[in-house]
Short mmCIF file of C-alpha atoms and ligand atoms in Angstrom, two decimals:
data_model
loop_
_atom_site.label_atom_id
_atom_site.label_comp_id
_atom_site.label_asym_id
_atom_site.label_seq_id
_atom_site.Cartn_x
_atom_site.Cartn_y
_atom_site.Cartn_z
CA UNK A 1 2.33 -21.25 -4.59
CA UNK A 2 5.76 -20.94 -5.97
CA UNK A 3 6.22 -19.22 -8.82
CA UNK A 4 8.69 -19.81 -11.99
CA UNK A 5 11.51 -18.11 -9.68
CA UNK A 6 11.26 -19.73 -7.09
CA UNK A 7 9.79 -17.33 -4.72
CA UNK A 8 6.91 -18.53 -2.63
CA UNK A 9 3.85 -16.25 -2.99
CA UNK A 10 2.70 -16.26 0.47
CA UNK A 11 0.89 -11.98 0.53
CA UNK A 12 -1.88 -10.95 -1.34
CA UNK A 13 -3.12 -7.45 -1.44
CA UNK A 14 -6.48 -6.33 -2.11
CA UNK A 15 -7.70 -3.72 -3.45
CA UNK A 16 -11.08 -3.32 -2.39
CA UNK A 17 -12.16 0.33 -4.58
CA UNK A 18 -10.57 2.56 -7.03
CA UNK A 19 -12.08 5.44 -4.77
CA UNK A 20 -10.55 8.00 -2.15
CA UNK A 21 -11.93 10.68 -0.11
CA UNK A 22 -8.38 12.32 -1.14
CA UNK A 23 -6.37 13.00 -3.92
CA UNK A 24 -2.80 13.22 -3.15
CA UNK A 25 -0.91 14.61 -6.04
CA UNK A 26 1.69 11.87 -6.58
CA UNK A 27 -1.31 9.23 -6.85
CA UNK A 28 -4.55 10.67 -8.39
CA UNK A 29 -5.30 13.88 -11.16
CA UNK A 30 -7.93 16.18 -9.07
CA UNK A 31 -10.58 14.81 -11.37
CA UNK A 32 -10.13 11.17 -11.58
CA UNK A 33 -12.79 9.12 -13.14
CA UNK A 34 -13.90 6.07 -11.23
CA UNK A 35 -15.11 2.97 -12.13
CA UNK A 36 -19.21 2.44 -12.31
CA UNK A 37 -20.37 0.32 -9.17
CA UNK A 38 -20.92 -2.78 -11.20
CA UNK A 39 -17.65 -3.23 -11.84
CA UNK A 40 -16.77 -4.21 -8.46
CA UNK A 41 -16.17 -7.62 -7.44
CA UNK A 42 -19.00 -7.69 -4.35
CA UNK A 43 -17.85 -8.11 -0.89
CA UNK A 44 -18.75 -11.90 -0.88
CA UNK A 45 -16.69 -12.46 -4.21
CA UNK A 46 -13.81 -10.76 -2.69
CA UNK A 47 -14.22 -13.49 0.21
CA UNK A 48 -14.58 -15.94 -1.85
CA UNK A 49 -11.48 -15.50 -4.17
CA UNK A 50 -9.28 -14.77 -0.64
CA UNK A 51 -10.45 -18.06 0.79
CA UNK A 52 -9.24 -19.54 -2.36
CA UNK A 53 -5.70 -18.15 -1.83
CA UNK A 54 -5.92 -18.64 1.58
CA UNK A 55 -6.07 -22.33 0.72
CA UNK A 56 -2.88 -22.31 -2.05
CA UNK A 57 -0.63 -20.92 1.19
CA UNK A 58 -1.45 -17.13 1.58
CA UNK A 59 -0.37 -16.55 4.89
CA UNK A 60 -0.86 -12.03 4.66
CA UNK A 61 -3.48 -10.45 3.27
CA UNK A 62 -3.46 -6.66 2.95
CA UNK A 63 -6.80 -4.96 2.58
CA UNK A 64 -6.35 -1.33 0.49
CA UNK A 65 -7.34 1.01 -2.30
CA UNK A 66 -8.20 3.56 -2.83
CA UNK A 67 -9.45 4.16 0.11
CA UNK A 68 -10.51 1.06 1.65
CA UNK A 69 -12.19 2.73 4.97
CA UNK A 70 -14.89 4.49 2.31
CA UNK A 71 -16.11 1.11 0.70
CA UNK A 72 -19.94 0.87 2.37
CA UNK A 73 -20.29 -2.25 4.54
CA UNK A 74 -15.87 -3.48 3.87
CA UNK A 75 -16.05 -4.29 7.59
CA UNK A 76 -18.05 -7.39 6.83
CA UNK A 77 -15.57 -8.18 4.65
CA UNK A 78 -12.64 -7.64 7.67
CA UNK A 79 -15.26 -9.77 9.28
CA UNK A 80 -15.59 -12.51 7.08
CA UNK A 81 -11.40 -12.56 6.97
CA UNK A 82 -11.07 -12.63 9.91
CA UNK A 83 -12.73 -15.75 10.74
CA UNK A 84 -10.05 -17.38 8.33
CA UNK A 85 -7.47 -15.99 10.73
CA UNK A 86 -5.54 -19.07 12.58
CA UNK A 87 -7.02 -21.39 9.45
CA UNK A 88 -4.08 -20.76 7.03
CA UNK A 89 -4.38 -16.84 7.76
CA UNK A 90 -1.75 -15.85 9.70
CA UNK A 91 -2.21 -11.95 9.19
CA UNK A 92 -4.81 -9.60 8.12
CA UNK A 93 -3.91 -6.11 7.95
CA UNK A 94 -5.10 -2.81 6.64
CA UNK A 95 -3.16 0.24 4.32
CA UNK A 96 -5.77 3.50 4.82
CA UNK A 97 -5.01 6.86 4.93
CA UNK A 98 -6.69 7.30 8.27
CA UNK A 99 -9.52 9.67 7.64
CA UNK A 100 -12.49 7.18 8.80
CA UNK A 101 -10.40 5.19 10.89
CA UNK A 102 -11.65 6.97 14.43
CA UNK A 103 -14.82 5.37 13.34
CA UNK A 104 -13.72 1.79 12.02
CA UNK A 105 -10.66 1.19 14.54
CA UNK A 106 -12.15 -0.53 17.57
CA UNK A 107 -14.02 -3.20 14.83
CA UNK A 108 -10.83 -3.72 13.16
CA UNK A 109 -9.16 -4.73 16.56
CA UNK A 110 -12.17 -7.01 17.50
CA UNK A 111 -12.13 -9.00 14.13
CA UNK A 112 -8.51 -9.69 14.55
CA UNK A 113 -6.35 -7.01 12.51
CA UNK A 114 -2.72 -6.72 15.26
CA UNK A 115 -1.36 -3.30 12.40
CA UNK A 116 -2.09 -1.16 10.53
CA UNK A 117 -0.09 1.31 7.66
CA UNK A 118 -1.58 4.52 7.51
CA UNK A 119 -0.50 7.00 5.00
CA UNK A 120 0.80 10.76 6.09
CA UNK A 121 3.48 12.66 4.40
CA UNK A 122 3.35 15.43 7.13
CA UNK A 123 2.65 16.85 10.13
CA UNK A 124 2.14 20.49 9.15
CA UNK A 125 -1.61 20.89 8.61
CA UNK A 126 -1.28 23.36 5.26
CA UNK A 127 1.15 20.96 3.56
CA UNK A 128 -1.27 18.29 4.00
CA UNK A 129 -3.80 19.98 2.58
CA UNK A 130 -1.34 21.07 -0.30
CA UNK A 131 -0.17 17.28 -0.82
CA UNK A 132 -3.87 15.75 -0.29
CA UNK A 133 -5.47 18.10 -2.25
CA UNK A 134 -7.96 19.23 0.51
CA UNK A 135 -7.60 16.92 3.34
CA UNK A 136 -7.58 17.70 7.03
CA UNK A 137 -5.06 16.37 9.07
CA UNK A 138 -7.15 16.65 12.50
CA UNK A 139 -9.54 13.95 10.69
CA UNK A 140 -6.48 11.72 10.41
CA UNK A 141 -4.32 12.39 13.59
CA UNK A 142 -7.98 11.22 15.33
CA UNK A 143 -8.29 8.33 13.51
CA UNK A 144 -4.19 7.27 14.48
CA UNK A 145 -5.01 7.98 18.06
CA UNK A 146 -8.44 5.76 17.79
CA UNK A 147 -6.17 3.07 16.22
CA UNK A 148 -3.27 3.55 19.05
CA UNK A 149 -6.23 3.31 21.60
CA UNK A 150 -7.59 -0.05 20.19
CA UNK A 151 -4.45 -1.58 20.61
CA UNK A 152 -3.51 -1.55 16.91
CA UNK A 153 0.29 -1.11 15.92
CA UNK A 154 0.90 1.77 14.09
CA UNK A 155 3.08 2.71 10.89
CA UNK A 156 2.94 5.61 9.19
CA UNK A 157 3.70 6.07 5.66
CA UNK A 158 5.36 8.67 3.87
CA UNK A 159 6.31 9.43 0.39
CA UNK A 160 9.35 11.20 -0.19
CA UNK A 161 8.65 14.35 -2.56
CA UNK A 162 11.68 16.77 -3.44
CA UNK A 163 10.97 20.26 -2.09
CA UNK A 164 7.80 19.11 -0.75
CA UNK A 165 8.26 17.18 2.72
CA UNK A 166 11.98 16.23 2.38
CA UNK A 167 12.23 19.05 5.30
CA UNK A 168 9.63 16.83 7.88
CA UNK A 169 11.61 13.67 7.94
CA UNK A 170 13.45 14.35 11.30
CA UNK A 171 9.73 16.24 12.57
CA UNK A 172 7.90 13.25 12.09
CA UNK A 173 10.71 10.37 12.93
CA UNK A 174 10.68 12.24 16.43
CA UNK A 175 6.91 12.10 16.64
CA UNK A 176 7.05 8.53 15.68
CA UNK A 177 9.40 8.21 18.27
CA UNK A 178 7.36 9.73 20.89
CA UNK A 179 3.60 7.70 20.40
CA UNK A 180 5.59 4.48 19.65
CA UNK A 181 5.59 4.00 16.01
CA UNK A 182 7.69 3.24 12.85
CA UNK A 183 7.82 4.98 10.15
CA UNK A 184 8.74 3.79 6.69
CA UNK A 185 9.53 6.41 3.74
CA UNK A 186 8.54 5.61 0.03
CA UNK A 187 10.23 6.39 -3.16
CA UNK A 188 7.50 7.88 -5.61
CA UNK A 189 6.90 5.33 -8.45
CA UNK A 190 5.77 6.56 -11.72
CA UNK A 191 2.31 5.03 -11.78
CA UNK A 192 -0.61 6.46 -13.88
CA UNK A 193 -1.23 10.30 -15.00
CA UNK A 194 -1.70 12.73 -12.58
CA UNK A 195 -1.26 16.26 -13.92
CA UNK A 196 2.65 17.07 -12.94
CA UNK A 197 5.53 16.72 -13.10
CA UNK A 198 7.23 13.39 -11.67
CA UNK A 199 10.59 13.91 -12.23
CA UNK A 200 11.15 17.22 -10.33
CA UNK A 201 9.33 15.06 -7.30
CA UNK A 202 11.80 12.27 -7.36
CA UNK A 203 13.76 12.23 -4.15
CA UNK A 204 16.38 9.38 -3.68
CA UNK A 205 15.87 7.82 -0.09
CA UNK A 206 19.60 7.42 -0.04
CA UNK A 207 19.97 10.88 0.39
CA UNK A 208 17.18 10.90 2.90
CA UNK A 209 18.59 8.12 4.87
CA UNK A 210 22.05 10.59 4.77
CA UNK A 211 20.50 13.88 6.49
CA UNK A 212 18.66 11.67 8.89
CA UNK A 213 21.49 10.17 10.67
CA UNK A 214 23.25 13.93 11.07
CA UNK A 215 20.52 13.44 13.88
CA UNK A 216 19.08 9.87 14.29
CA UNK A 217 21.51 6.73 14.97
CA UNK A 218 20.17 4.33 12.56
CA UNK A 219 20.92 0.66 13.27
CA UNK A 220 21.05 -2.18 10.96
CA UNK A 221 18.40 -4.95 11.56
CA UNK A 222 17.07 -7.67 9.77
CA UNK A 223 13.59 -6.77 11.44
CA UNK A 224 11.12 -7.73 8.12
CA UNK A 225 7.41 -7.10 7.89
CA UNK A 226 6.72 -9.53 4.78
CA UNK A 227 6.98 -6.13 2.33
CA UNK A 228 9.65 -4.75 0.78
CA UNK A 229 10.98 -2.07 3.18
CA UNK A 230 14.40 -1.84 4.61
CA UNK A 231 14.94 -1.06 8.82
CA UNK A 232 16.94 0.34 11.06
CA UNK A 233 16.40 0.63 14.62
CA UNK A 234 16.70 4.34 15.68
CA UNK A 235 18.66 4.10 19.02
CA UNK A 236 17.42 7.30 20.32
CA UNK A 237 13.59 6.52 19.98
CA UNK A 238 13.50 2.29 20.27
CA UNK A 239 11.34 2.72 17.34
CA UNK A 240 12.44 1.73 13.95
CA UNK A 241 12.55 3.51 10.38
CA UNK A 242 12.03 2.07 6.86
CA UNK A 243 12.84 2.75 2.93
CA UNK A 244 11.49 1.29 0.24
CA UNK A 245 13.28 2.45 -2.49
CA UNK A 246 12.22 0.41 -6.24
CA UNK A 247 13.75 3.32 -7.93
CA UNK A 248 17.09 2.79 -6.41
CA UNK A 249 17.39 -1.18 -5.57
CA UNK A 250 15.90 -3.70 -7.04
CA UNK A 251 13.58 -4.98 -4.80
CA UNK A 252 12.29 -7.98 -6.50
CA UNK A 253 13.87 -11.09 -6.16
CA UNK A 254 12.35 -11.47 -2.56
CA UNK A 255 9.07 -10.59 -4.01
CA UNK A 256 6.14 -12.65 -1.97
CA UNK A 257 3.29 -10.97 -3.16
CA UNK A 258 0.54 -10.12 -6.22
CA UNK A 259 -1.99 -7.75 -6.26
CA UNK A 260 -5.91 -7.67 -6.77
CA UNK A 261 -7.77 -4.97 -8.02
CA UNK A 262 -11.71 -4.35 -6.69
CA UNK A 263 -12.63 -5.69 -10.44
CA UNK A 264 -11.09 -8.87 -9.97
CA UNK A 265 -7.86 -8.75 -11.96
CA UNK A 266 -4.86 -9.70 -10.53
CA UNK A 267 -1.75 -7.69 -11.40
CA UNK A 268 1.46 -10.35 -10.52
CA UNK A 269 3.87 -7.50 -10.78
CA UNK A 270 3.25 -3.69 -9.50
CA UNK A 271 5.65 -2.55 -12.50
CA UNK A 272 4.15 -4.93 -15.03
CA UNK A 273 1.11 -4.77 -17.10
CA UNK A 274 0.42 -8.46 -17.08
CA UNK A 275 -2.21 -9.36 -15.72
CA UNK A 276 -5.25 -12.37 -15.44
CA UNK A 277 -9.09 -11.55 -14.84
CA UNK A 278 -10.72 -13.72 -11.87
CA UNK A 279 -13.90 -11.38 -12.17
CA UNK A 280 -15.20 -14.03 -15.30
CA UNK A 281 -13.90 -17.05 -13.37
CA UNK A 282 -16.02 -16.22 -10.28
CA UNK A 283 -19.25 -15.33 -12.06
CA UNK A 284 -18.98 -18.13 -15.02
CA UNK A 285 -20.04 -20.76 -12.30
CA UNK A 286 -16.40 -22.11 -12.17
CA UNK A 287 -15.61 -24.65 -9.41
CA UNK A 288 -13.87 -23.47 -6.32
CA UNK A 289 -10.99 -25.80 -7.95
CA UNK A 290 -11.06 -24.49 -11.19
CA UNK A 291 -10.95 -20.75 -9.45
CA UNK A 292 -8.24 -22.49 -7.93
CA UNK A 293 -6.48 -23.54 -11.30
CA UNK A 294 -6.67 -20.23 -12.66
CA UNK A 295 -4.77 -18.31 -9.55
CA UNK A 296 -1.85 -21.11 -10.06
CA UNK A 297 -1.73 -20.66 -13.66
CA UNK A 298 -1.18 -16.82 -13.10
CA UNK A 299 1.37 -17.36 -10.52
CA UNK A 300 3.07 -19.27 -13.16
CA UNK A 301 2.87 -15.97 -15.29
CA UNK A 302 4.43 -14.02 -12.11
CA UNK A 303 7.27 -11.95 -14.11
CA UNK A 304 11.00 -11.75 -12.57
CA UNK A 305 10.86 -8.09 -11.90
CA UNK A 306 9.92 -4.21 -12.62
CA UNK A 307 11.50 -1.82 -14.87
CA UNK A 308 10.05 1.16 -13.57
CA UNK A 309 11.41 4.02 -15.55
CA UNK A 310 10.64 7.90 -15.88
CA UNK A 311 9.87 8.56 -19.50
CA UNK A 312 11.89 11.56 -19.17
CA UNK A 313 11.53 12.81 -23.08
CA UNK A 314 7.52 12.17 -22.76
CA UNK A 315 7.39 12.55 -19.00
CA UNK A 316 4.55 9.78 -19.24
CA UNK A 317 4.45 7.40 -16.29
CA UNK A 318 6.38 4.17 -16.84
CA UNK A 319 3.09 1.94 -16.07
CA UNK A 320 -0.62 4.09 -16.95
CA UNK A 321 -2.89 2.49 -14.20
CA UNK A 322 -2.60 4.60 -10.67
CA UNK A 323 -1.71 3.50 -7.83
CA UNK A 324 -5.09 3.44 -6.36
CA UNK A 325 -5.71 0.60 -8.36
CA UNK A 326 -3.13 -1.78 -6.91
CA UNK A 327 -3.12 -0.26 -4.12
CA UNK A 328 0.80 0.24 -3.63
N1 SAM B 1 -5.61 5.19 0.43
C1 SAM B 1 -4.76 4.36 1.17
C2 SAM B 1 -3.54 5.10 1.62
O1 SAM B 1 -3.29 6.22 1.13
O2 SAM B 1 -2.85 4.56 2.48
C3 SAM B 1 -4.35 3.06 0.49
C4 SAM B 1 -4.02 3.11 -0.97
S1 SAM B 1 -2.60 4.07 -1.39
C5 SAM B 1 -2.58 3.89 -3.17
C6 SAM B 1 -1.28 3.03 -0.83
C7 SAM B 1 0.06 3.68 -0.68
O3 SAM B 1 0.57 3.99 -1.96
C8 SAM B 1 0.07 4.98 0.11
O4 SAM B 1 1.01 4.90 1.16
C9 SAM B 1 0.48 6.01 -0.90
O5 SAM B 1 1.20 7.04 -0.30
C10 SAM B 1 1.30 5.20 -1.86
N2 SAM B 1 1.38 5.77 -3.22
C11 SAM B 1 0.39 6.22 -4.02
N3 SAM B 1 0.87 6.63 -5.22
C12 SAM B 1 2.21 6.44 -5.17
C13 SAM B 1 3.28 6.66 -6.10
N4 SAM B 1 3.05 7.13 -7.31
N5 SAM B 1 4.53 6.35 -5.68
C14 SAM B 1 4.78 5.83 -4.45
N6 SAM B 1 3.82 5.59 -3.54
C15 SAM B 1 2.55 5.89 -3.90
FE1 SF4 B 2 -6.20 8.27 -1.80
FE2 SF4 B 2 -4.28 6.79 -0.76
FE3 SF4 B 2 -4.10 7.67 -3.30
FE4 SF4 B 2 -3.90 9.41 -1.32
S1 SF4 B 2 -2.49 7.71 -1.73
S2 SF4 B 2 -5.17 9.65 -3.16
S3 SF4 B 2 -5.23 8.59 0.18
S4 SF4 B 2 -5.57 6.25 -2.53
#
């Protein structure tokens, strides 16, 4: 699948429900409304439309939410993907924010899944509860260790949020450093309504990337992951450290990737509103090569970029849907 810019489209990302057993402040209000059951594209149409893109060249498939881990029975679906690993699937992987992964880790090694990204913005147990609403951090430190003990690769996630965890960077790079991960910071995007105030938590990862090497050596590499994040090696820990920064670079025109929601409709740009709805073409009896037609003829629609902007007047977020429903 190339699409009108000539970038081939080679990572989908799946978002497999709008729901969370969290409700971090940059990404959710505390009383989101979710979608009714029904709505949901069942765990054998998710299958089905993957295959379909597994057959037009997806090579990566990222499985997220919401939080995927709390979608009843979504390890048949890691299951059923990861049969298709080796026939056209090269890599099946997982974004969670680790609270049921002590349970689900040792499944997701057997069925084939090499990393995993799991969200954490700190290491200090009240801030997490601040930032998550009411998480606890035990529940996810347990589930990184069950991970780490399966064999899974680890990378931890952070969003950058001024005077909120700017202060844990060097904390958590040395922790990182310590269990043998990478970390990989993440501008906040303004993405859907969530009760505060976006522009005072807009932190430039420039500026990060600054303080940290007052302490860290930070190599160039061209180390790549498929995603949009820029490494560096940190010489002191042999791990490596990451920024994705849309806010501050344009990070689109190596853009190999579109985005399905659990309802079936695929978004071809995260800043975009665009979009095409597979939930009709997989219950109106179509053909698996007319469900094939349709994804081409949305990659065809694939726009050339974001313009992600803070509405600073209206402080409204530059695209309404939340994050959870892309799944970042
Ligand atoms: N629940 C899972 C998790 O937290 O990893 C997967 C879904 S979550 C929407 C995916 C990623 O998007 C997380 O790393 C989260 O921190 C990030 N995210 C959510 N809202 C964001 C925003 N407004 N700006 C930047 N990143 C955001
Ligand atoms: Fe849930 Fe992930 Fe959004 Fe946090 S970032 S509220 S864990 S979906």
């Amino acid at each position: 699948m190339i699409d009108p810019f000539g970038r081939a489209i080679t990572y989908l990302r799946v978002s497999v429900t709008d729901r969370c057993d969290l409700r971090c402040v940059y990404c959710m209000a505390e009383d989101m409304t979710f979608l009714p059951k029904r709505d949901l594209l069942t765990l054998e149409e998710l299958d089905r439309l993957c295959a379909a893109f597994i057959r037009l060249g997806t090579t990566k498939i990222r499985i997220t939410g919401g939080e995927p881990l709390v979608r009843r029975d979504v390890m048949q679906l890691f299951g059923s993907l990861g049969e298709r690993l080796g026939g056209g699937l090269e890599e099946l992987t997982v974004t969670t924010n680790g609270t049921q992964l002590a349970k689900h880790a040792e499944t997701l090694a057997k069925v084939g899944v090499r990393r995993i990204n799991v969200s954490l913005d700190t290491l200090d147990p009240a801030l997490f509860g601040q930032i998550t609403r009411w998480g606890k951090i035990e529940q996810v430190l347990d589930g990184v260790f069950a991970a780490k003990a399966a064999g899974l690769a680890i990378k931890i996630n952070a969003v950058a949020m001024k005077g909120v965890n700017e202060d844990q960077f060097d904390g958590m790079l040395a922790w990182c450093g310590e269990h043998g991960f990478d970390l990989c910071l993440i501008e906040t995007m303004p993405m859907g309504d969530i009760t505060g105030d976006r522009t005072a938590q807009y932190l430039p990862l420039s500026m990060v990337r600054s303080r940290l090497r007052k302490t860290w050596t930070l190599e160039d590499t061209d180390y790549k992951t498929g995603g949009p994040a820029r490494y560096f090696d940190v010489q002191e820990t042999g791990q490596r450290v990451g920024f994705i920064t849309p806010m501050t670079h344009n990070f689109c025109e190596s853009c190999n990737r579109v985005r399905l929601t659990c309802t079936g409709t695929l978004y071809m740009c995260l800043g975009q509103d665009d979009a095409a709805d597979f939930r009709s073409v997989l219950r109106d009896g179509s053909s698996d090569a007319e469900l094939e037609e349709a994804i081409q003829a949305a990659i065809a629609r694939k726009p050339k970029g974001h313009d992600f902007i803070i509405d600073r007047r209206q402080e409204r977020p530059s695209i309404a849907r939340h994050m959870s429903v892309t799944g970042g």
